Tab-separated table of C-alpha atoms in Angstrom:
chain	number	residue	atom	x	y	z
B	187	UNK	CA	-11.118	-30.957	30.684
B	188	UNK	CA	-11.166	-29.210	27.324
B	189	UNK	CA	-11.102	-30.685	23.840
B	190	UNK	CA	-8.394	-28.828	21.927
B	191	UNK	CA	-7.612	-29.059	18.206
B	192	UNK	CA	-4.277	-27.918	16.787
B	193	UNK	CA	-4.335	-27.302	13.034
B	194	UNK	CA	-1.091	-28.033	11.215
B	195	UNK	CA	1.696	-30.579	11.327
B	196	UNK	CA	4.788	-28.370	11.142
B	197	UNK	CA	7.349	-28.039	13.895
B	198	UNK	CA	5.484	-25.406	15.890
B	199	UNK	CA	2.223	-27.367	15.770
B	200	UNK	CA	4.000	-30.486	16.992
B	201	UNK	CA	5.627	-28.559	19.849
B	202	UNK	CA	2.194	-27.252	20.860
B	203	UNK	CA	0.706	-30.747	20.740
B	204	UNK	CA	3.554	-32.109	22.867
B	205	UNK	CA	3.004	-29.449	25.524
B	206	UNK	CA	-0.765	-29.872	25.518
B	207	UNK	CA	-0.412	-33.643	25.895
B	208	UNK	CA	1.241	-33.023	29.267
B	209	UNK	CA	-2.068	-31.627	30.545
B	210	UNK	CA	-5.374	-33.356	31.252
B	211	UNK	CA	-6.983	-31.927	28.110
B	212	UNK	CA	-7.950	-34.025	25.086
B	213	UNK	CA	-5.795	-33.070	22.092
B	214	UNK	CA	-6.611	-33.503	18.404
B	215	UNK	CA	-4.021	-32.752	15.711
B	216	UNK	CA	-5.488	-31.747	12.335
B	217	UNK	CA	-3.201	-32.643	9.425
B	218	UNK	CA	-3.445	-32.846	5.629
B	219	UNK	CA	-1.846	-36.293	5.593
B	220	UNK	CA	-0.921	-39.058	8.024
B	221	UNK	CA	1.781	-38.198	10.578
B	222	UNK	CA	2.613	-41.292	12.643
B	223	UNK	CA	5.372	-39.369	14.427
B	224	UNK	CA	2.790	-37.169	16.151
B	225	UNK	CA	1.119	-40.144	17.772
B	226	UNK	CA	4.542	-41.627	18.533
B	227	UNK	CA	6.013	-38.562	20.238
B	228	UNK	CA	2.763	-37.129	21.580
B	229	UNK	CA	1.155	-39.973	23.540
B	230	UNK	CA	-2.509	-39.325	24.104
B	231	UNK	CA	-2.970	-37.118	21.055
B	232	UNK	CA	-5.355	-38.115	18.304
B	233	UNK	CA	-4.652	-37.304	14.658
B	234	UNK	CA	-7.363	-36.476	12.141
B	235	UNK	CA	-6.465	-36.234	8.446
B	236	UNK	CA	-8.592	-33.417	7.020
B	237	UNK	CA	-9.266	-31.703	3.713
B	238	UNK	CA	-9.446	-27.966	4.408
B	239	UNK	CA	-11.457	-27.481	1.227
B	240	UNK	CA	-14.197	-29.847	2.445
B	241	UNK	CA	-16.116	-27.626	4.877
B	242	UNK	CA	-18.740	-30.238	5.735
B	243	UNK	CA	-16.171	-32.822	6.810
B	244	UNK	CA	-14.097	-30.176	8.555
B	245	UNK	CA	-17.124	-29.040	10.519
B	246	UNK	CA	-17.903	-32.672	11.445
B	247	UNK	CA	-14.328	-33.188	12.698
B	248	UNK	CA	-14.584	-30.108	14.930
B	249	UNK	CA	-17.823	-31.138	16.651
B	250	UNK	CA	-17.356	-31.003	20.420
B	251	UNK	CA	-14.070	-29.086	20.193
B	252	UNK	CA	-13.753	-26.207	22.686
B	253	UNK	CA	-10.574	-24.544	21.435
B	254	UNK	CA	-8.896	-24.457	18.015
B	255	UNK	CA	-5.270	-23.330	17.710
B	256	UNK	CA	-4.247	-22.664	14.114
B	257	UNK	CA	-0.721	-22.778	12.699
B	258	UNK	CA	-1.918	-22.638	9.072
B	259	UNK	CA	-2.688	-19.598	6.921
B	260	UNK	CA	-4.398	-18.386	3.770
B	261	UNK	CA	-7.608	-19.931	2.451
B	262	UNK	CA	-7.148	-23.048	4.569
B	263	UNK	CA	-7.296	-21.007	7.759
B	264	UNK	CA	-10.329	-19.091	6.441
B	265	UNK	CA	-12.139	-22.396	5.875
B	266	UNK	CA	-11.069	-23.599	9.318
B	267	UNK	CA	-12.516	-20.467	10.954
B	268	UNK	CA	-15.795	-20.885	9.081
B	269	UNK	CA	-16.066	-24.571	10.018
B	270	UNK	CA	-15.120	-23.879	13.646
B	271	UNK	CA	-17.881	-21.316	14.104
B	272	UNK	CA	-20.453	-23.603	12.498
B	273	UNK	CA	-19.270	-26.440	14.762
B	274	UNK	CA	-19.768	-24.076	17.760
B	275	UNK	CA	-16.152	-23.987	18.862
B	276	UNK	CA	-15.855	-21.672	21.853
B	277	UNK	CA	-12.488	-19.994	21.142
B	278	UNK	CA	-10.248	-19.769	18.071
B	279	UNK	CA	-6.536	-18.855	18.110
B	280	UNK	CA	-5.381	-17.737	14.635
B	281	UNK	CA	-1.875	-18.235	13.264
B	282	UNK	CA	-0.622	-14.793	14.289
B	283	UNK	CA	2.395	-15.472	16.483
B	284	UNK	CA	4.549	-12.351	16.032
B	285	UNK	CA	4.423	-8.726	17.284
B	286	UNK	CA	1.546	-6.663	18.654
B	287	UNK	CA	-1.422	-6.236	16.331
B	288	UNK	CA	-1.210	-2.494	16.927
B	289	UNK	CA	2.248	-2.377	15.307
B	290	UNK	CA	1.134	-3.763	11.960
B	291	UNK	CA	0.415	-1.268	9.159
B	292	UNK	CA	-3.091	-0.949	7.721
B	293	UNK	CA	-1.780	-1.844	4.257
B	294	UNK	CA	0.437	-4.679	5.397
B	295	UNK	CA	3.057	-5.690	2.795
B	296	UNK	CA	3.713	-8.906	4.749
B	297	UNK	CA	0.088	-9.979	4.994
B	298	UNK	CA	-0.528	-13.616	4.028
B	299	UNK	CA	-4.280	-13.633	4.579
B	300	UNK	CA	-3.945	-12.444	8.162
B	301	UNK	CA	-6.227	-9.427	7.828
B	302	UNK	CA	-8.958	-11.465	6.140
B	303	UNK	CA	-8.777	-14.066	8.909
B	304	UNK	CA	-8.981	-11.438	11.655
B	305	UNK	CA	-11.926	-9.714	9.962
B	306	UNK	CA	-13.774	-13.029	9.692
B	307	UNK	CA	-13.054	-13.803	13.339
B	308	UNK	CA	-14.322	-10.384	14.392
B	309	UNK	CA	-17.533	-10.931	12.431
B	310	UNK	CA	-17.939	-14.330	14.070
B	311	UNK	CA	-17.435	-12.864	17.528
B	312	UNK	CA	-20.382	-10.536	16.919
B	313	UNK	CA	-22.686	-13.001	15.150
B	314	UNK	CA	-26.271	-13.180	16.391
B	315	UNK	CA	-26.553	-16.895	15.614
B	316	UNK	CA	-23.385	-18.027	17.446
B	317	UNK	CA	-20.534	-15.962	18.848
B	318	UNK	CA	-17.131	-17.608	18.661
B	319	UNK	CA	-14.485	-15.747	20.624
B	320	UNK	CA	-10.918	-15.437	19.417
B	321	UNK	CA	-7.542	-14.467	20.864
B	322	UNK	CA	-4.237	-13.598	19.191
B	323	UNK	CA	-0.977	-14.629	20.887
B	324	UNK	CA	1.834	-12.127	20.212
B	325	UNK	CA	5.411	-13.103	21.025
B	326	UNK	CA	7.731	-11.088	18.762
B	327	UNK	CA	10.335	-13.097	16.850
B	328	UNK	CA	10.901	-16.798	17.352
B	329	UNK	CA	14.417	-17.185	18.757
B	330	UNK	CA	14.767	-20.258	16.578
B	331	UNK	CA	15.276	-17.971	13.573
B	332	UNK	CA	18.840	-17.574	14.854
B	333	UNK	CA	19.539	-21.262	15.504
B	334	UNK	CA	21.941	-23.343	13.382
B	335	UNK	CA	20.134	-23.898	10.089
B	336	UNK	CA	17.421	-21.348	10.901
B	337	UNK	CA	13.727	-22.105	11.210
B	338	UNK	CA	13.907	-24.919	8.670
B	339	UNK	CA	15.669	-27.023	11.319
B	340	UNK	CA	12.399	-26.899	13.269
B	341	UNK	CA	10.164	-27.283	10.190
B	342	UNK	CA	8.883	-23.743	10.698
B	343	UNK	CA	8.612	-20.765	8.346
B	344	UNK	CA	8.026	-22.446	4.983
B	345	UNK	CA	4.833	-20.478	4.346
B	346	UNK	CA	6.383	-17.065	4.942
B	347	UNK	CA	9.770	-17.544	3.281
B	348	UNK	CA	11.778	-17.317	6.488
B	349	UNK	CA	13.338	-20.741	6.775
B	350	UNK	CA	17.051	-20.243	6.079
B	351	UNK	CA	19.588	-18.199	8.122
B	352	UNK	CA	19.994	-15.728	5.228
B	353	UNK	CA	16.306	-14.823	5.135
B	354	UNK	CA	16.258	-12.261	7.931
B	355	UNK	CA	18.440	-9.738	9.784
B	356	UNK	CA	21.279	-11.889	11.178
B	357	UNK	CA	22.946	-15.028	9.847
B	358	UNK	CA	24.627	-16.329	13.008
B	359	UNK	CA	26.265	-19.190	11.129
B	360	UNK	CA	28.105	-17.009	8.595
B	361	UNK	CA	28.550	-14.123	11.070
B	362	UNK	CA	26.787	-11.634	8.792
B	363	UNK	CA	24.016	-9.117	9.481
B	364	UNK	CA	22.063	-6.396	7.710
B	365	UNK	CA	20.200	-3.971	9.951
B	366	UNK	CA	18.214	-0.760	9.927
B	367	UNK	CA	18.975	0.561	13.436
B	368	UNK	CA	16.495	3.443	13.414
B	369	UNK	CA	12.917	3.955	12.319
B	370	UNK	CA	11.789	6.689	9.927
B	371	UNK	CA	11.332	9.056	12.891
B	372	UNK	CA	14.731	8.260	14.397
B	373	UNK	CA	13.728	5.846	17.162
B	374	UNK	CA	15.964	2.875	17.929
B	375	UNK	CA	14.630	-0.325	16.405
B	376	UNK	CA	13.719	-2.869	19.098
B	377	UNK	CA	12.730	-6.515	18.749
B	378	UNK	CA	11.238	-8.963	21.233
B	379	UNK	CA	12.216	-12.617	21.098
B	380	UNK	CA	10.625	-15.786	22.468
B	381	UNK	CA	11.558	-19.431	21.977
B	382	UNK	CA	8.849	-21.494	20.287
B	383	UNK	CA	9.001	-23.883	23.236
B	384	UNK	CA	8.310	-21.017	25.638
B	385	UNK	CA	5.439	-19.837	23.433
B	386	UNK	CA	3.921	-23.309	23.802
B	387	UNK	CA	4.391	-23.085	27.596
B	388	UNK	CA	2.666	-19.688	27.580
B	389	UNK	CA	-0.283	-21.037	25.583
B	390	UNK	CA	-0.731	-23.918	28.034
B	391	UNK	CA	-0.541	-21.473	30.951
B	392	UNK	CA	-3.181	-19.278	29.313
B	393	UNK	CA	-5.469	-22.294	28.951
B	394	UNK	CA	-5.140	-22.952	32.670
B	395	UNK	CA	-6.426	-19.419	33.300
B	396	UNK	CA	-9.705	-20.364	31.585
B	397	UNK	CA	-10.362	-19.768	27.909
B	398	UNK	CA	-13.633	-17.892	28.402
B	399	UNK	CA	-11.838	-14.985	30.090
B	400	UNK	CA	-9.242	-14.419	27.379
B	401	UNK	CA	-8.788	-10.918	25.920
B	402	UNK	CA	-8.508	-10.208	22.193
B	403	UNK	CA	-4.727	-10.346	22.428
B	404	UNK	CA	-2.303	-12.075	24.780
B	405	UNK	CA	1.226	-10.635	24.660
B	406	UNK	CA	4.429	-12.286	25.880
B	407	UNK	CA	8.171	-12.178	25.347
B	408	UNK	CA	11.302	-13.942	26.474
B	409	UNK	CA	13.605	-10.988	25.868
B	410	UNK	CA	13.754	-7.569	24.217
B	411	UNK	CA	16.649	-5.547	22.754
B	412	UNK	CA	17.695	-3.217	19.955
B	413	UNK	CA	18.712	-4.785	16.653
B	414	UNK	CA	22.246	-3.575	17.306
B	415	UNK	CA	22.304	-5.340	20.683
B	416	UNK	CA	20.969	-8.449	18.935
B	417	UNK	CA	23.945	-8.477	16.575
B	418	UNK	CA	26.389	-7.828	19.423
B	419	UNK	CA	24.886	-10.681	21.448
B	420	UNK	CA	25.247	-13.063	18.513
B	421	UNK	CA	28.868	-11.972	17.988
B	422	UNK	CA	29.694	-12.434	21.683
B	423	UNK	CA	28.223	-15.941	21.751
B	424	UNK	CA	30.031	-16.966	18.534
B	425	UNK	CA	33.228	-15.358	19.806
B	426	UNK	CA	34.059	-13.694	16.507
B	427	UNK	CA	33.361	-10.371	14.767
B	428	UNK	CA	30.348	-10.010	12.495
B	429	UNK	CA	30.250	-8.361	9.126
B	430	UNK	CA	27.426	-5.848	9.557
B	431	UNK	CA	25.728	-3.822	6.816
B	432	UNK	CA	24.023	-0.833	8.431
B	433	UNK	CA	21.435	0.927	6.281
B	434	UNK	CA	19.310	4.009	6.794
B	435	UNK	CA	15.541	3.702	6.664
B	436	UNK	CA	15.281	5.829	3.517
B	437	UNK	CA	17.995	3.780	1.830
B	438	UNK	CA	16.051	0.571	2.365
B	439	UNK	CA	12.831	2.191	1.153
B	440	UNK	CA	14.656	3.070	-2.063
B	441	UNK	CA	16.086	-0.458	-2.360
B	442	UNK	CA	12.630	-1.951	-1.884
B	443	UNK	CA	11.161	0.255	-4.594
B	444	UNK	CA	13.954	-0.731	-6.980
B	445	UNK	CA	13.227	-4.413	-6.328
B	446	UNK	CA	9.542	-3.820	-6.973
B	447	UNK	CA	10.312	-2.098	-10.279
B	448	UNK	CA	12.584	-4.966	-11.313
B	449	UNK	CA	10.023	-7.597	-10.290
B	450	UNK	CA	12.294	-9.101	-7.624
B	451	UNK	CA	9.535	-10.038	-5.150
B	452	UNK	CA	11.741	-12.101	-2.829
B	453	UNK	CA	14.221	-9.271	-2.331
B	454	UNK	CA	11.349	-6.797	-1.983
B	455	UNK	CA	9.922	-8.905	0.861
B	456	UNK	CA	13.352	-9.096	2.460
B	457	UNK	CA	13.604	-5.310	2.579
B	458	UNK	CA	10.011	-4.987	3.787
B	459	UNK	CA	10.896	-7.168	6.780
B	460	UNK	CA	13.823	-4.905	7.595
B	461	UNK	CA	11.581	-1.841	7.384
B	462	UNK	CA	8.861	-3.447	9.507
B	463	UNK	CA	11.496	-4.398	12.085
B	464	UNK	CA	12.685	-0.791	12.231
B	465	UNK	CA	9.059	0.319	12.634
B	466	UNK	CA	8.659	-1.881	15.735
B	467	UNK	CA	6.478	-4.623	14.266
B	468	UNK	CA	8.222	-7.321	16.306
B	469	UNK	CA	8.462	-5.397	19.572
B	470	UNK	CA	6.095	-6.582	22.339
B	471	UNK	CA	5.664	-4.034	25.116
B	472	UNK	CA	2.671	-4.687	27.387
B	473	UNK	CA	3.078	-8.365	28.320
B	474	UNK	CA	-0.424	-8.941	29.679
B	475	UNK	CA	-0.204	-12.748	29.489
B	476	UNK	CA	2.945	-12.817	31.611
B	477	UNK	CA	1.240	-10.540	34.122
B	478	UNK	CA	-1.901	-12.700	34.192
B	479	UNK	CA	-0.112	-16.002	34.819
B	480	UNK	CA	2.034	-14.362	37.497
B	481	UNK	CA	-1.078	-13.144	39.329
B	482	UNK	CA	-2.524	-16.648	39.060
B	483	UNK	CA	0.554	-18.072	40.807
B	484	UNK	CA	1.771	-19.955	37.730
B	485	UNK	CA	5.552	-19.926	37.867
B	486	UNK	CA	7.274	-19.850	34.505
B	487	UNK	CA	10.392	-17.969	33.455
B	488	UNK	CA	11.035	-17.827	29.687
B	489	UNK	CA	14.567	-18.037	28.340
B	490	UNK	CA	16.637	-14.917	27.758
B	491	UNK	CA	18.051	-14.655	24.255
B	492	UNK	CA	21.740	-14.904	25.200
B	493	UNK	CA	21.152	-18.004	27.348
B	494	UNK	CA	19.126	-19.627	24.574
B	495	UNK	CA	21.727	-18.721	21.945
B	496	UNK	CA	24.572	-20.151	24.049
B	497	UNK	CA	22.635	-23.377	24.497
B	498	UNK	CA	21.839	-24.006	20.825
B	499	UNK	CA	25.234	-22.982	19.462
B	500	UNK	CA	27.134	-24.930	22.096
B	501	UNK	CA	25.258	-28.071	21.116
B	502	UNK	CA	26.027	-27.342	17.460
B	503	UNK	CA	29.767	-26.971	18.026
């Protein structure tokens, strides 16, 4: 039995806690304030109210913890990493649930403290005093971005500005889309998609494999398609035509630069996400976690995007 701490109280953190509570492991939810609903809907989980700026107390809370799974970012995650290593946590999972690390640019316009966190984790993994291992879980896009109401329905995405249906690529509710179908070198833009609930299942399956044998990155996906196929799938499920704005890569680069010059940071970020999508940031190719759990005899089949989309939009009708 492991002692596992999940940092955060948003929707994804609560889904992780719920899945972990179905195992024999001891689960501790770290939150900034009291969340009675976690204890109510996650029987067996303990909740610890923490101050991420108080490293001494944070370190004390993490004593005896084997695995920390973070869903927080920025300076709070940096402090959590520091406290976890000093508390001799065995493995740390940073809040990095998107595409392969190899697909992110060196000068990442979408970085929210991610690079600093990964650098600190790498230093900690090579420390002479105590080596804390770490593993990134890559899953592509959360399917829930395309649910009625977007990610905000699941209390996800507030920190990265991706909560509402209008924030990214396709608004299934209004039947509108804006896509960059090809990268700068002319390759079709592909995205991988995984439901947050399936991501939680994958994490639990990985834990059953044994946390001391984890690689630097575990990759998974529920489905994969071009951005054009994504729009067509959404249109087929809604049963109505979509208004689609198709832009070239160079056109979006120019739009992004104009937004930067005008000081429109929100629109600049919007265009950066479109460019990063075209560059393959959210495409997961080598699904080593899926391969590993299959070899271990763990049977789990993640949802395909069309099946998931039909389910959530049928219930919303």
